[in-house]
PDB file of C-alpha atoms in Angstrom:
ATOM      1  CA  MET C  23     186.191 204.250  70.376  1.00  0.00           C
ATOM      2  CA  GLY C  24     190.174 202.621  69.392  1.00  0.00           C
ATOM      3  CA  VAL C  25     193.668 201.304  69.901  1.00  0.00           C
ATOM      4  CA  LEU C  26     196.462 204.128  68.943  1.00  0.00           C
ATOM      5  CA  ASN C  27     199.431 201.774  69.014  1.00  0.00           C
ATOM      6  CA  SER C  28     198.531 197.692  68.277  1.00  0.00           C
ATOM      7  CA  ASN C  29     201.246 195.936  67.321  1.00  0.00           C
ATOM      8  CA  LYS C  30     198.661 194.739  64.005  1.00  0.00           C
ATOM      9  CA  ASN C  31     199.736 196.515  61.437  1.00  0.00           C
ATOM     10  CA  LEU C  32     203.111 196.966  61.950  1.00  0.00           C
ATOM     11  CA  LYS C  33     205.797 195.512  59.445  1.00  0.00           C
ATOM     12  CA  PHE C  34     208.760 194.682  59.341  1.00  0.00           C
ATOM     13  CA  ARG C  35     210.261 195.332  56.816  1.00  0.00           C
ATOM     14  CA  LYS C  36     213.423 193.095  55.184  1.00  0.00           C
ATOM     15  CA  THR C  37     216.328 194.742  54.608  1.00  0.00           C
ATOM     16  CA  GLU C  38     219.068 193.545  52.080  1.00  0.00           C
ATOM     17  CA  THR C  39     220.798 193.570  54.984  1.00  0.00           C
ATOM     18  CA  SER C  40     218.524 191.703  57.027  1.00  0.00           C
ATOM     19  CA  GLU C  41     220.195 188.903  55.589  1.00  0.00           C
ATOM     20  CA  ILE C  42     223.589 189.360  56.250  1.00  0.00           C
ATOM     21  CA  ASP C  43     222.611 189.678  59.744  1.00  0.00           C
ATOM     22  CA  GLU C  44     220.917 186.536  60.253  1.00  0.00           C
ATOM     23  CA  VAL C  45     223.984 184.418  58.234  1.00  0.00           C
ATOM     24  CA  LEU C  46     226.790 186.288  60.843  1.00  0.00           C
ATOM     25  CA  MET C  47     224.474 186.020  63.801  1.00  0.00           C
ATOM     26  CA  LYS C  48     224.986 182.284  63.894  1.00  0.00           C
ATOM     27  CA  TRP C  49     228.559 182.663  62.623  1.00  0.00           C
ATOM     28  CA  PHE C  50     229.145 184.565  65.808  1.00  0.00           C
ATOM     29  CA  ARG C  51     227.195 182.589  68.291  1.00  0.00           C
ATOM     30  CA  SER C  52     229.864 179.966  67.370  1.00  0.00           C
ATOM     31  CA  ALA C  53     232.263 181.059  66.854  1.00  0.00           C
ATOM     32  CA  ARG C  54     231.614 182.126  70.857  1.00  0.00           C
ATOM     33  CA  ALA C  55     230.077 178.842  71.516  1.00  0.00           C
ATOM     34  CA  LYS C  56     233.878 177.596  70.472  1.00  0.00           C
ATOM     35  CA  ASN C  57     235.854 180.673  73.262  1.00  0.00           C
ATOM     36  CA  ILE C  58     236.637 182.406  70.060  1.00  0.00           C
ATOM     37  CA  PRO C  59     237.119 186.216  71.151  1.00  0.00           C
ATOM     38  CA  VAL C  60     235.196 187.581  68.320  1.00  0.00           C
ATOM     39  CA  SER C  61     235.907 191.341  68.037  1.00  0.00           C
ATOM     40  CA  GLY C  62     233.882 194.679  66.501  1.00  0.00           C
ATOM     41  CA  VAL C  63     236.598 194.378  63.579  1.00  0.00           C
ATOM     42  CA  LEU C  64     236.130 190.933  62.748  1.00  0.00           C
ATOM     43  CA  LEU C  65     232.318 191.587  63.008  1.00  0.00           C
ATOM     44  CA  GLN C  66     233.063 194.154  60.436  1.00  0.00           C
ATOM     45  CA  GLU C  67     234.965 192.056  58.407  1.00  0.00           C
ATOM     46  CA  LYS C  68     232.584 188.732  58.262  1.00  0.00           C
ATOM     47  CA  ALA C  69     229.808 191.026  57.095  1.00  0.00           C
ATOM     48  CA  ARG C  70     232.274 192.327  54.010  1.00  0.00           C
ATOM     49  CA  GLU C  71     233.265 189.146  52.686  1.00  0.00           C
ATOM     50  CA  LEU C  72     228.968 188.067  53.597  1.00  0.00           C
ATOM     51  CA  GLY C  73     228.096 191.559  51.630  1.00  0.00           C
ATOM     52  CA  GLU C  74     230.049 190.555  48.612  1.00  0.00           C
ATOM     53  CA  SER C  75     229.057 186.853  48.145  1.00  0.00           C
ATOM     54  CA  LEU C  76     225.568 188.206  48.523  1.00  0.00           C
ATOM     55  CA  GLY C  77     226.536 190.013  45.836  1.00  0.00           C
ATOM     56  CA  LEU C  78     225.399 193.467  47.851  1.00  0.00           C
ATOM     57  CA  GLU C  79     228.176 195.921  46.295  1.00  0.00           C
ATOM     58  CA  THR C  80     226.588 198.885  48.459  1.00  0.00           C
ATOM     59  CA  PHE C  81     227.882 197.532  51.131  1.00  0.00           C
ATOM     60  CA  LYS C  82     229.719 198.818  53.843  1.00  0.00           C
ATOM     61  CA  ALA C  83     230.220 196.755  57.154  1.00  0.00           C
ATOM     62  CA  SER C  84     230.993 200.649  58.146  1.00  0.00           C
ATOM     63  CA  ASN C  85     231.996 201.637  62.178  1.00  0.00           C
ATOM     64  CA  GLY C  86     227.721 202.849  62.152  1.00  0.00           C
ATOM     65  CA  TRP C  87     226.374 199.905  60.474  1.00  0.00           C
ATOM     66  CA  LEU C  88     228.123 197.711  63.706  1.00  0.00           C
ATOM     67  CA  GLU C  89     227.088 199.407  66.129  1.00  0.00           C
ATOM     68  CA  LYS C  90     223.722 199.001  64.948  1.00  0.00           C
ATOM     69  CA  PHE C  91     224.277 195.608  64.368  1.00  0.00           C
ATOM     70  CA  ARG C  92     224.748 195.549  68.330  1.00  0.00           C
ATOM     71  CA  THR C  93     222.568 197.193  69.231  1.00  0.00           C
ATOM     72  CA  ARG C  94     220.107 194.577  66.839  1.00  0.00           C
ATOM     73  CA  HIS C  95     221.641 191.856  69.171  1.00  0.00           C
ATOM     74  CA  ASN C  96     222.692 193.131  72.300  1.00  0.00           C
ATOM     75  CA  ILE C  97     225.924 192.168  71.416  1.00  0.00           C
ATOM     76  CA  SER C  98     228.634 193.862  74.003  1.00  0.00           C
ATOM     77  CA  PHE C  99     232.770 193.349  73.267  1.00  0.00           C
ATOM     78  CA  LYS C 100     234.053 191.850  77.756  1.00  0.00           C
ATOM     79  CA  GLN C 101     237.206 190.546  77.586  1.00  0.00           C
ATOM     80  CA  ILE C 102     236.802 186.990  78.058  1.00  0.00           C
ATOM     81  CA  CYS C 103     238.534 184.708  81.529  1.00  0.00           C
ATOM     82  CA  ASP C 104     239.112 181.724  80.404  1.00  0.00           C
ATOM     83  CA  GLU C 105     241.622 179.915  83.019  1.00  0.00           C
ATOM     84  CA  GLU C 106     239.820 177.924  84.829  1.00  0.00           C
ATOM     85  CA  LYS C 107     240.339 175.565  81.903  1.00  0.00           C
ATOM     86  CA  SER C 108     244.288 176.044  81.806  1.00  0.00           C
ATOM     87  CA  VAL C 109     244.547 175.259  86.286  1.00  0.00           C
ATOM     88  CA  ASN C 110     244.747 171.505  87.529  1.00  0.00           C
ATOM     89  CA  PRO C 111     242.486 170.906  90.610  1.00  0.00           C
ATOM     90  CA  ASN C 112     245.114 168.831  91.890  1.00  0.00           C
ATOM     91  CA  GLU C 113     247.460 171.394  92.247  1.00  0.00           C
ATOM     92  CA  VAL C 114     245.202 174.282  93.407  1.00  0.00           C
ATOM     93  CA  THR C 115     244.323 171.733  96.791  1.00  0.00           C
ATOM     94  CA  ASP C 116     247.614 171.080  96.962  1.00  0.00           C
ATOM     95  CA  TRP C 117     248.409 174.880  96.745  1.00  0.00           C
ATOM     96  CA  ILE C 118     245.713 175.650  99.198  1.00  0.00           C
ATOM     97  CA  GLY C 119     245.964 172.910 101.498  1.00  0.00           C
ATOM     98  CA  ARG C 120     250.378 174.234 101.868  1.00  0.00           C
ATOM     99  CA  LEU C 121     248.539 178.383 102.346  1.00  0.00           C
ATOM    100  CA  LYS C 122     246.737 176.795 105.286  1.00  0.00           C
ATOM    101  CA  GLY C 123     249.211 175.122 107.124  1.00  0.00           C
ATOM    102  CA  THR C 124     251.344 178.022 106.649  1.00  0.00           C
ATOM    103  CA  MET C 125     249.062 180.924 108.071  1.00  0.00           C
ATOM    104  CA  THR C 126     248.582 179.121 110.921  1.00  0.00           C
ATOM    105  CA  LYS C 127     252.168 178.680 111.476  1.00  0.00           C
ATOM    106  CA  THR C 128     252.219 182.338 111.356  1.00  0.00           C
ATOM    107  CA  PHE C 129     249.360 183.981 111.953  1.00  0.00           C
ATOM    108  CA  SER C 130     248.252 181.583 115.139  1.00  0.00           C
ATOM    109  CA  ILE C 131     245.884 183.209 117.980  1.00  0.00           C
ATOM    110  CA  PRO C 132     248.439 182.883 120.538  1.00  0.00           C
ATOM    111  CA  MET C 133     251.221 184.556 118.490  1.00  0.00           C
ATOM    112  CA  ARG C 134     248.793 186.846 117.477  1.00  0.00           C
ATOM    113  CA  LEU C 135     247.442 188.085 121.801  1.00  0.00           C
ATOM    114  CA  ALA C 136     250.987 189.046 122.770  1.00  0.00           C
ATOM    115  CA  SER C 137     251.945 190.720 119.506  1.00  0.00           C
ATOM    116  CA  PHE C 138     249.177 193.061 120.712  1.00  0.00           C
ATOM    117  CA  ASN C 139     249.546 192.860 123.967  1.00  0.00           C
ATOM    118  CA  ALA C 140     253.076 193.677 123.459  1.00  0.00           C
ATOM    119  CA  SER C 141     251.878 196.379 121.527  1.00  0.00           C
ATOM    120  CA  PHE C 142     249.358 197.703 124.166  1.00  0.00           C
ATOM    121  CA  TRP C 143     251.753 197.683 127.085  1.00  0.00           C
ATOM    122  CA  ALA C 144     254.287 198.899 125.131  1.00  0.00           C
ATOM    123  CA  ARG C 145     252.539 202.337 124.770  1.00  0.00           C
ATOM    124  CA  PRO C 146     253.429 206.059 126.330  1.00  0.00           C
ATOM    125  CA  TYR C 147     251.359 207.053 128.309  1.00  0.00           C
ATOM    126  CA  PHE C 148     250.745 210.824 129.270  1.00  0.00           C
TER     127      PHE C 148
END
């Protein structure tokens, strides 16, 4: 008895957009390595430019094409948070030190206990 779903017989056909996919993914990886945000609209525009340069007059880079491209290459669009590079580490250390000092002075244990005792004994009992 033979195997019904053998991967040996699978053939991957090369479509006219395969070259666009390949070049666009190289551009996408390069842009992301430089922390450049890439939107779907930007990907579509780059794909249209590539289609024109490759002489593919029928290629449209539609929204459907974009969704399939994203699925094929496992791309998700998320917000890039990269503020950490703009902060001076010495300023952060100083700020944490000042915050700890303020918190210690303001919320010391004896002060919290005194506040608890005063509120506890001030409660009316029935």
